[in-house]
Each structure stands twice: as C-alpha cells, then as structure tokens.
Amino acid sequence: MLSFAAGAAIVSLVLTVSVFTISRGYLLGQRERSAQRLADADADFVASRLAVPGMTPAAALSAVDPPADTILLLDWRGGWTSSDPAVPARAPSEHLAESPREGAPTRPTTIRNQPYLVTAMPLDGGTLYEFAPIVELRDTLRVLRTVLVISGLAATLGGALLGLWASGRVLRPLRSLAGTAASIAGGNLDSRLPEQGDRDLRPILSSFNTMVDSLQRRIERERRFVGDVTHELRTPLTTLVTSVGLLGKHAEEMPERPRTALRLVEGELAHLRGMVEDLLTLARTEAGLHHDDEAPVSTRDLLAHVLGERAAPVLDADGDGRVRGHKLALIRAFTNLVDNAEQHGGGVTGVELSTSADSVVVAVDDAGPGVPEGERERIFERFATGRAARGSTSGNGLGLALVAEAVRANGGTVECVTAPGGGARFVVRLPRDHGEGDGAVAASAAEPQT
C-alpha cells in the first residue's frame, strides 16, 4: 500500500509541477504578446497625436483609450507625463527594480501591490511605457495551482486506496496460506487451503495441499506403526512381567547375584511396561479414541481428585472451572503434570485455577531450576526428557507428550513458562463451558487458601 501511495504521490507531484509550469508559461506568454501589440498600437497613436502642432504630452495621453487599470508613462523631450494621477510622473526606474530597455520584451513588475507587465516603446523624441495589469492572470494561476494541488492529493489518496485494495487482494491467499500452515503446525492435519480462482495461485495451492496430504499420510502411518508395534509388545511383555513376578516370589531362595539381577529385570520391565502403556494411550488419543464420551467436566473436581492422593497444595475453588471434554484424558494430563513436578521439578509449589470469559486456565508450578526457553516447546515432544534443564535422568519422555496431546484433544493448549517465584510453570488453557460461570481459585504450597 505504501508503495502505491508513494508512486501516486510522485506521479501527482510531477504532473502538478509540469502542468502548472506549462500553463503559467503559456498564459503569461499570451498576455505578454497581447500587451506588446497593445503597446505598439498605443505608441503609434501617441506619436501621431504628438505630431499635431500645439499638442501637449498630457493631451496626447488623455486621447488614448487603454483597457481598464492600464497605466501610460510618457518620457517626452526630457519631461515625464502619467495617464494615472495616482502614479507619479517620473522615471520607470523609480517604479521598477530595473528599468526595461526600449524595444525589449515586456517584463513583470508591481505597482501599488498589483502585478503589471511593462512594455517600453520608442518614440521620435521619447519613450512610451505601458503598464498592463495582470491581476486576472495572477488569480487564474492561483486557482489553477489550488486545483492541481487538490487533484494531486486526491490522486495520492486514490493511489493509497488502490494499493490497499490490490495488496489485500494479492495477500489474502498468502494470509490464508499462513493461517493454514499455522493450523497444521498446531496439530490440525485436516486443514487445507481452499481452491482459488486465480490461475497463478492455483498450482501453489494444489502443491501445498498435496504436500499436506503426503505429510498427513506419513504421520498416520507412523502412528499406526507405533500403535501396532506397541500393541504387539504388550502381550509378550505381560508374559515377561508375569514370569518375573513368579520368580520374584522365590527371590529369597536365590543366591545374591541372581537375586540382584532379578530386581534389575523387574525394574526395567516396570519401566518398559509403563512406556508401552503410555505409547498406547498416546496412540489412542492421537487417533481420537477415548474411553469416555465428551461431557461437561468440573476442572476443580478433577484437580481435587489428582491432588487428593499427593502431598500437594490443597485446592479450594469458588467455582467449578467447568469445561466440556473427556474426563479421563484430562485426569491423565493433570496427573502427568503433577508427577512431572514431583519427579523432575523438586515438587509442586502451587496449583492455580482461573477463568476468563472464554477459557479455563490451570497452572502448575514446581521448585526446580526451570526450563530454558530453547527447550520449552521441545519438552512436549515424544521422548524429550529435558535432562540438561531439569537435572533428572528418569522418565521415558512421554509424560508431557501425553499432556500436550490430551489437552489438544480437548480443544486446549499447554505451554511452559517461568513461575513467578522461579522454577517452571506449566499452563493449560481449555475452552470454557458457558453452561455455568465460575471464578478464580489458587492453591499454594506455602499458604493454602481456605
């Protein structure tokens, strides 16, 4: 838009200056030629009158019938005579900055604050100076200048509006492309660009949609592969767990080294079993398969249930923080957040529940060192443990991935920021169910609310 406006302003300026200059030169040239013709005729007439015996210069000038406001100044045999009593009869040099030369073209001057063109015509024994008024020409040029300036401003404004319209028309598909790309980046792989009538944009849109289709198929294949492999591992893993459990019943009868090895195997099997269960849960959530139907859910009750089994802050709420979603998925998300704070963040220091006009916000703070900004998005990916930031080597890197997917499946978002008192704060935002209003509640490990 700015380029259109700047271009229109430059074109308008060039046209305005050009038109005014050409018009001024043309009109002034016409007026000069007219003044010269009139001065030549008046000079002939005055010369003929002065040739009459006994004719005085004043009588000769009074016999001339010039146009209104025209002033005649006669230099005759060393004496000066003026046709206008208000104009002193004296040399033109006293009226002009520079006296015009006889026979020279007319030149502009000012008398009594009014513009004139003065022409010097030679006579036998003197010179006739004729001052022709150009007030009308001056006013005409002023009107022309005003019209041109207004037209230039209007053209500039029109160029800006045209640029706004054109840029909006050109950038609209690009904005749609950016919005769709952002939606896909946010996990909505079903987003596609609508078809456009523009022939130049149609191949780009088609290529983009084809690329997204290919990406979606690839991700779905990977999800199915992970789900299938995890499901296939579940049966032999259950058999292994059962077998090791039976061996564990006789662990006291074993020598020290086999008993130690058995305990290590039990720990690793428990870790592997948890990871397989998390992968299955993640695969079901990504596929939109839930164990319960979507229904109104009290966030306050879910948090109270999750915190009730832990030495975590007591939650006291003035309202429900009601949302519409899958209860079991939300319980799993809040449980993982609290477990993450206890296992990797030095414990939960505060849990806050607040509501706005359109959302319910849950914040979980911990006492850990926090998460560097460069890792705050990566920790929600699969198998991302954030060990450098949290100083922990435990966990399988799926807990926060499950949180992100469960929250996304319920129409919300989750992010990691810095808590007011230091440490990490995990913030979950869910769409509010307007079936019931609520307020804001907070829980703090140091000072629980009552």
Coordinates of C-alpha atoms in Angstrom, one line a residue:
M1 CA 0.0 0.0 0.0
L2 CA 2.8 2.4 0.9
S3 CA 4.5 1.8 -2.5
F4 CA 1.2 2.6 -4.3
A5 CA 0.8 5.8 -2.3
A6 CA 4.4 6.9 -2.8
G7 CA 4.1 6.2 -6.5
A8 CA 0.9 8.1 -6.8
A9 CA 2.4 11.0 -4.8
I10 CA 5.4 11.2 -7.1
V11 CA 3.4 11.0 -10.3
S12 CA 0.9 13.6 -8.9
L13 CA 3.8 15.9 -7.9
V14 CA 5.5 15.6 -11.4
L15 CA 2.2 16.2 -13.2
T16 CA 1.2 19.1 -10.9
V17 CA 4.5 20.9 -11.4
S18 CA 4.6 20.2 -15.1
V19 CA 1.0 21.3 -15.8
F20 CA 1.4 24.4 -13.7
T21 CA 4.7 25.4 -15.3
I22 CA 3.5 24.8 -18.8
S23 CA 0.1 26.5 -18.2
R24 CA 1.8 29.5 -16.5
G25 CA 4.3 29.9 -19.4
Y26 CA 1.6 29.6 -22.0
L27 CA -0.8 32.1 -20.3
L28 CA 1.9 34.6 -19.4
G29 CA 3.3 34.4 -23.0
Q30 CA -0.2 35.1 -24.4
R31 CA -0.6 38.1 -22.1
E32 CA 2.8 39.4 -23.0
R33 CA 2.1 39.2 -26.7
S34 CA -1.2 40.9 -26.2
A35 CA 0.5 43.7 -24.1
Q36 CA 3.1 44.2 -26.8
R37 CA 0.5 44.5 -29.5
L38 CA -1.5 47.0 -27.5
A39 CA 1.6 48.9 -26.5
D40 CA 2.7 49.1 -30.2
A41 CA -0.7 50.4 -31.2
D42 CA -0.8 52.9 -28.4
A43 CA 2.7 54.1 -29.2
D44 CA 1.7 54.8 -32.9
F45 CA -1.4 56.6 -31.7
V46 CA 0.5 58.8 -29.2
A47 CA 3.2 59.5 -31.8
S48 CA 0.5 60.7 -34.3
R49 CA -1.0 62.9 -31.7
L50 CA 2.3 64.4 -30.7
A51 CA 2.9 65.3 -34.3
V52 CA -0.1 67.7 -34.2
P53 CA 1.2 71.2 -33.7
G54 CA 0.5 72.6 -30.2
M55 CA -0.3 69.1 -28.8
T56 CA 0.9 68.6 -25.2
P57 CA 2.1 65.2 -23.9
A58 CA -0.8 65.2 -21.3
A59 CA -3.4 65.8 -24.1
A60 CA -1.8 63.1 -26.2
L61 CA -2.0 60.5 -23.4
S62 CA -5.6 61.5 -22.5
A63 CA -6.6 60.8 -26.1
V64 CA -5.6 57.2 -25.7
D65 CA -8.4 54.8 -24.6
P66 CA -6.4 51.9 -22.9
P67 CA -8.1 49.0 -21.1
A68 CA -9.1 49.5 -17.5
D69 CA -6.3 49.9 -15.0
T70 CA -3.7 50.3 -17.8
I71 CA -1.1 53.0 -17.0
L72 CA 0.8 55.0 -19.6
L73 CA 4.0 56.8 -18.7
L74 CA 5.5 59.1 -21.4
D75 CA 9.1 60.4 -21.5
W76 CA 8.9 63.2 -24.0
R77 CA 11.8 65.6 -24.6
G78 CA 13.1 65.3 -21.0
G79 CA 9.7 65.6 -19.3
W80 CA 7.6 62.9 -17.7
T81 CA 3.8 62.6 -18.0
S82 CA 1.5 59.9 -16.4
S83 CA -2.0 58.9 -17.5
D84 CA -2.9 58.0 -13.9
P85 CA -2.9 60.8 -11.4
A86 CA -2.2 58.3 -8.6
V87 CA 1.1 57.3 -10.3
P88 CA 3.7 60.0 -10.1
A89 CA 5.1 61.1 -13.4
R90 CA 8.7 60.1 -13.0
A91 CA 11.2 57.6 -14.5
P92 CA 10.2 54.0 -14.5
S93 CA 13.3 53.1 -12.6
E94 CA 11.5 54.5 -9.5
H95 CA 8.7 52.0 -10.1
L96 CA 10.9 49.1 -11.2
A97 CA 13.9 47.4 -9.7
E98 CA 15.3 47.6 -13.2
S99 CA 14.0 49.9 -16.0
P100 CA 13.1 48.0 -19.1
R101 CA 15.1 48.7 -22.2
E102 CA 13.3 50.3 -25.2
G103 CA 12.2 47.6 -27.6
A104 CA 12.8 44.9 -25.1
P105 CA 10.1 42.3 -24.4
T106 CA 7.7 43.0 -21.6
R107 CA 8.6 42.2 -18.1
P108 CA 6.6 41.8 -14.9
T109 CA 6.6 44.4 -12.1
T110 CA 4.4 45.6 -9.2
I111 CA 2.8 49.0 -8.7
R112 CA 0.6 49.7 -5.6
N113 CA 0.9 46.0 -4.7
Q114 CA -0.7 44.9 -8.0
P115 CA 1.1 42.9 -10.7
Y116 CA 1.7 44.6 -14.1
L117 CA 3.5 43.8 -17.4
V118 CA 5.5 46.9 -18.6
T119 CA 6.5 47.4 -22.2
A120 CA 8.8 50.2 -23.4
M121 CA 8.1 51.6 -26.9
P122 CA 10.4 54.1 -28.6
L123 CA 9.0 57.3 -30.0
D124 CA 10.6 60.1 -32.0
G125 CA 11.9 62.3 -29.2
G126 CA 11.0 60.0 -26.3
T127 CA 9.7 56.7 -25.0
L128 CA 6.2 55.4 -24.1
Y129 CA 6.0 53.0 -21.1
E130 CA 2.8 51.0 -20.9
F131 CA 1.9 49.1 -17.7
A132 CA -0.7 46.4 -18.5
P133 CA -2.5 44.8 -15.4
I134 CA -2.3 41.1 -15.0
V135 CA -4.4 40.7 -11.8
E136 CA -6.8 38.3 -13.6
L137 CA -3.8 36.2 -14.8
R138 CA -2.5 36.0 -11.3
D139 CA -5.8 34.9 -9.9
T140 CA -6.2 32.4 -12.6
L141 CA -2.8 30.9 -11.8
R142 CA -3.7 30.8 -8.1
V143 CA -6.9 28.9 -8.9
L144 CA -5.1 26.6 -11.2
R145 CA -2.4 25.9 -8.6
T146 CA -5.1 25.2 -5.9
V147 CA -6.9 22.8 -8.2
L148 CA -3.8 21.0 -9.2
V149 CA -2.7 20.6 -5.5
I150 CA -6.1 19.3 -4.5
S151 CA -6.1 16.9 -7.5
G152 CA -2.7 15.7 -6.6
L153 CA -3.7 15.0 -3.0
A154 CA -6.9 13.2 -4.3
A155 CA -4.7 11.1 -6.7
T156 CA -2.4 10.2 -3.8
L157 CA -5.3 9.2 -1.6
G158 CA -6.8 7.2 -4.5
G159 CA -3.4 5.5 -5.1
A160 CA -3.2 4.6 -1.4
L161 CA -6.7 3.1 -1.5
L162 CA -6.0 1.3 -4.7
G163 CA -2.8 -0.1 -3.2
L164 CA -4.8 -1.2 -0.1
W165 CA -7.3 -3.0 -2.2
A166 CA -4.7 -4.5 -4.5
S167 CA -2.4 -5.6 -1.7
G168 CA -5.4 -7.1 0.2
R169 CA -6.4 -9.0 -2.9
V170 CA -2.9 -10.2 -3.5
L171 CA -2.1 -11.0 0.1
R172 CA -5.4 -12.6 1.0
P173 CA -4.4 -16.1 -0.3
L174 CA -1.0 -15.7 1.4
R175 CA -2.7 -14.9 4.7
S176 CA -4.9 -18.0 4.2
L177 CA -1.7 -20.0 3.5
A178 CA -0.1 -18.7 6.6
G179 CA -3.2 -19.4 8.7
T180 CA -3.5 -22.9 7.3
A181 CA 0.2 -23.6 7.9
A182 CA -0.1 -22.4 11.5
S183 CA -3.1 -24.6 12.0
I184 CA -1.2 -27.6 10.6
A185 CA 1.8 -26.8 12.8
G186 CA -0.6 -26.7 15.8
G187 CA -1.6 -30.3 15.0
N188 CA -4.7 -29.9 12.9
L189 CA -3.6 -32.0 9.9
D190 CA -7.1 -31.9 8.3
S191 CA -6.6 -28.2 7.4
R192 CA -6.4 -27.5 3.7
L193 CA -6.3 -24.4 1.5
P194 CA -9.5 -23.6 -0.4
E195 CA -9.4 -23.5 -4.1
Q196 CA -8.8 -20.1 -5.7
G197 CA -9.9 -18.7 -9.0
D198 CA -6.5 -17.1 -9.6
R199 CA -4.7 -19.2 -12.2
D200 CA -1.3 -18.1 -10.9
L201 CA -2.1 -19.2 -7.3
R202 CA -3.8 -22.5 -8.2
P203 CA -0.6 -24.5 -8.8
I204 CA 0.8 -23.2 -5.4
L205 CA -2.3 -24.1 -3.5
S206 CA -2.6 -27.5 -5.2
S207 CA 1.1 -28.3 -4.4
F208 CA 0.6 -27.2 -0.8
N209 CA -2.4 -29.3 -0.3
T210 CA -0.7 -32.3 -1.9
M211 CA 2.3 -31.8 0.4
V212 CA 0.0 -31.7 3.5
D213 CA -1.8 -34.9 2.3
S214 CA 1.5 -36.6 1.9
L215 CA 2.6 -35.4 5.4
Q216 CA -0.7 -36.5 7.0
R217 CA -0.4 -40.0 5.4
R218 CA 3.2 -40.3 6.6
I219 CA 2.3 -39.2 10.2
E220 CA -0.7 -41.6 10.2
R221 CA 1.5 -44.4 9.0
E222 CA 4.0 -43.7 11.8
R223 CA 1.2 -43.5 14.3
R224 CA -0.2 -46.8 13.2
F225 CA 3.2 -48.4 13.2
V226 CA 3.9 -47.2 16.7
G227 CA 0.5 -48.3 17.9
D228 CA 0.8 -51.7 16.2
V229 CA 4.3 -52.3 17.5
T230 CA 3.3 -51.2 21.0
H231 CA 0.2 -53.5 20.9
E232 CA 2.3 -56.4 19.7
L233 CA 4.8 -55.8 22.5
R234 CA 2.1 -55.7 25.1
T235 CA 1.3 -59.5 25.1
P236 CA 4.9 -60.8 25.4
L237 CA 5.6 -58.0 27.9
T238 CA 2.7 -59.1 30.0
T239 CA 4.1 -62.7 29.8
L240 CA 7.5 -61.5 30.9
V241 CA 6.1 -59.4 33.8
T242 CA 4.1 -62.4 35.0
S243 CA 7.0 -64.8 34.7
V244 CA 9.4 -62.4 36.5
G245 CA 6.7 -61.9 39.1
L246 CA 6.6 -65.6 39.8
L247 CA 10.4 -65.7 40.0
G248 CA 10.2 -62.8 42.4
K249 CA 8.2 -64.9 44.9
H250 CA 11.2 -67.1 45.2
A251 CA 13.8 -64.4 45.2
E252 CA 14.8 -65.0 48.8
E253 CA 15.7 -68.6 47.9
M254 CA 18.2 -67.4 45.2
P255 CA 21.8 -66.5 45.7
E256 CA 22.8 -62.8 45.9
R257 CA 23.9 -62.2 42.3
P258 CA 20.8 -63.8 40.7
R259 CA 18.5 -62.0 43.2
T260 CA 20.2 -58.7 42.3
A261 CA 19.8 -59.4 38.6
L262 CA 16.1 -60.3 39.1
R263 CA 15.5 -57.0 40.9
L264 CA 17.1 -55.1 38.0
V265 CA 15.0 -57.0 35.5
E266 CA 11.9 -56.2 37.5
G267 CA 12.7 -52.5 37.4
E268 CA 13.4 -52.4 33.7
L269 CA 10.3 -54.4 32.9
A270 CA 8.2 -52.0 35.0
H271 CA 9.8 -49.0 33.1
L272 CA 9.2 -50.7 29.8
R273 CA 5.6 -51.6 30.7
G274 CA 4.9 -48.0 31.7
M275 CA 6.4 -46.8 28.4
V276 CA 4.3 -49.2 26.4
E277 CA 1.1 -48.2 28.2
D278 CA 2.0 -44.5 27.6
L279 CA 2.6 -45.2 23.9
L280 CA -0.8 -47.0 23.6
T281 CA -2.5 -44.2 25.4
L282 CA -0.8 -41.6 23.2
A283 CA -1.7 -43.5 20.0
R284 CA -5.4 -43.8 21.1
T285 CA -5.5 -40.1 22.0
E286 CA -4.0 -39.1 18.7
A287 CA -6.4 -41.3 16.8
G288 CA -9.3 -39.7 18.7
L289 CA -10.2 -42.9 20.6
H290 CA -11.3 -42.2 24.1
H291 CA -12.7 -44.4 26.9
D292 CA -15.4 -41.9 27.7
D293 CA -17.7 -39.5 25.8
E294 CA -17.3 -35.8 25.8
A295 CA -19.3 -34.2 28.6
P296 CA -19.2 -31.2 30.9
V297 CA -16.4 -31.6 33.4
S298 CA -15.6 -29.7 36.6
T299 CA -11.9 -28.8 36.5
R300 CA -11.9 -28.1 40.2
D301 CA -13.1 -31.6 40.9
L302 CA -10.5 -33.1 38.6
L303 CA -7.7 -31.2 40.3
A304 CA -9.0 -32.0 43.8
H305 CA -9.0 -35.7 42.8
V306 CA -5.5 -35.6 41.4
L307 CA -4.1 -33.6 44.4
G308 CA -6.0 -35.5 47.0
E309 CA -3.7 -38.5 46.7
R310 CA -0.5 -36.5 46.9
A311 CA 1.3 -34.2 49.4
A312 CA 0.4 -31.3 47.1
P313 CA -1.3 -28.0 47.7
V314 CA -4.9 -28.2 48.7
L315 CA -7.2 -26.8 46.1
D316 CA -10.1 -24.6 47.3
A317 CA -12.2 -23.2 44.5
D318 CA -15.0 -20.6 44.4
G319 CA -16.2 -22.1 41.1
D320 CA -16.0 -25.3 39.1
G321 CA -13.9 -24.1 36.2
R322 CA -16.3 -26.1 34.0
V323 CA -15.1 -27.3 30.6
R324 CA -16.5 -29.7 28.1
G325 CA -14.2 -32.6 27.3
H326 CA -13.1 -36.1 28.1
K327 CA -12.7 -36.6 31.8
L328 CA -10.2 -39.5 31.8
A329 CA -7.9 -37.7 29.3
L330 CA -7.9 -34.6 31.5
I331 CA -7.2 -36.5 34.6
R332 CA -4.3 -38.2 32.9
A333 CA -3.0 -34.8 31.8
F334 CA -3.2 -33.2 35.2
T335 CA -1.7 -36.3 36.8
N336 CA 1.2 -36.2 34.5
L337 CA 1.8 -32.5 35.2
V338 CA 1.8 -33.1 39.0
D339 CA 4.0 -36.2 38.6
N340 CA 6.4 -34.3 36.4
A341 CA 6.7 -31.5 39.0
E342 CA 7.3 -34.1 41.8
Q343 CA 9.8 -36.3 39.9
H344 CA 11.7 -33.7 37.9
G345 CA 11.0 -30.3 39.4
G346 CA 11.6 -30.6 43.1
G347 CA 7.9 -30.9 44.0
V348 CA 4.8 -28.9 43.4
T349 CA 4.8 -25.4 44.8
G350 CA 1.5 -24.2 43.6
V351 CA -1.6 -25.0 41.6
E352 CA -3.8 -22.2 40.3
L353 CA -7.2 -22.4 38.6
S354 CA -8.6 -19.3 37.0
T355 CA -11.2 -18.5 34.4
S356 CA -11.9 -15.8 31.9
A357 CA -14.8 -15.1 29.6
D358 CA -13.8 -17.9 27.2
S359 CA -11.2 -20.1 28.9
V360 CA -10.3 -22.0 32.0
V361 CA -6.6 -21.8 32.9
V362 CA -4.7 -24.3 35.1
A363 CA -1.1 -23.5 36.2
V364 CA 1.2 -26.0 37.9
D365 CA 4.4 -24.5 39.5
D366 CA 7.4 -26.5 40.7
A367 CA 10.5 -25.8 42.7
G368 CA 13.0 -26.9 40.0
P369 CA 15.5 -24.9 38.1
G370 CA 13.0 -24.1 35.3
V371 CA 13.2 -24.9 31.6
P372 CA 15.4 -22.9 29.2
E373 CA 13.4 -21.0 26.5
G374 CA 15.1 -23.1 23.8
E375 CA 13.6 -26.3 25.3
R376 CA 10.1 -25.1 26.3
E377 CA 8.5 -26.4 23.1
R378 CA 10.7 -29.5 22.6
I379 CA 9.8 -31.0 26.0
F380 CA 6.3 -31.7 24.8
E381 CA 7.6 -33.9 22.0
R382 CA 7.9 -37.7 22.4
F383 CA 11.0 -38.9 24.3
A384 CA 12.1 -35.4 25.1
T385 CA 13.3 -35.5 28.7
G386 CA 14.9 -32.1 29.1
R387 CA 17.7 -33.6 31.2
A388 CA 20.0 -30.6 30.7
A389 CA 17.5 -28.3 32.2
R390 CA 15.9 -30.4 34.9
G391 CA 18.8 -32.4 36.1
S392 CA 16.9 -35.7 36.1
T393 CA 17.7 -38.9 34.1
S394 CA 14.5 -40.7 35.0
G395 CA 11.3 -40.9 32.9
N396 CA 10.7 -42.0 29.4
G397 CA 10.0 -38.6 27.9
L398 CA 6.3 -39.4 27.2
G399 CA 4.6 -37.8 30.1
L400 CA 4.5 -34.2 28.8
A401 CA 3.8 -35.5 25.3
L402 CA 0.7 -37.2 26.7
V403 CA -0.3 -33.9 28.4
A404 CA 0.0 -32.0 25.2
E405 CA -2.0 -34.5 23.2
A406 CA -4.7 -34.9 25.8
V407 CA -5.1 -31.1 26.1
R408 CA -5.1 -30.7 22.4
A409 CA -7.8 -33.4 22.1
N410 CA -9.9 -31.3 24.4
G411 CA -9.5 -28.2 22.3
G412 CA -6.9 -26.6 24.6
T413 CA -3.2 -25.6 24.7
V414 CA -0.3 -26.2 27.1
E415 CA 2.9 -24.2 27.4
C416 CA 5.8 -23.9 29.7
V417 CA 6.8 -20.5 31.2
T418 CA 8.8 -19.3 34.2
A419 CA 6.9 -19.3 37.5
P420 CA 6.7 -16.0 39.5
G421 CA 8.8 -17.5 42.3
G422 CA 11.2 -19.3 40.0
G423 CA 11.1 -22.8 38.6
A424 CA 8.8 -23.9 35.8
R425 CA 5.1 -23.2 35.4
F426 CA 3.0 -25.4 33.1
V427 CA -0.1 -23.6 31.9
V428 CA -3.1 -25.4 30.5
R429 CA -5.8 -23.4 28.7
L430 CA -9.1 -25.1 27.9
P431 CA -12.3 -23.7 26.3
R432 CA -14.8 -22.7 28.9
D433 CA -18.2 -24.4 29.0
H434 CA -20.6 -21.5 29.4
G435 CA -23.2 -23.7 31.0
E436 CA -22.0 -22.4 34.4
G437 CA -19.9 -19.5 35.5
D438 CA -17.1 -19.6 37.9
G439 CA -14.3 -17.5 39.4
A440 CA -10.6 -17.9 40.0
V441 CA -9.0 -20.1 42.6
A442 CA -5.5 -20.7 43.7
A443 CA -3.6 -23.2 45.7
S444 CA -0.1 -22.6 47.2
A445 CA 2.2 -25.0 48.9
A446 CA 3.4 -22.3 51.3
E447 CA 0.0 -20.8 52.1
P448 CA -3.1 -22.8 51.1
Q449 CA -6.3 -20.9 50.5
T450 CA -9.3 -21.6 52.7

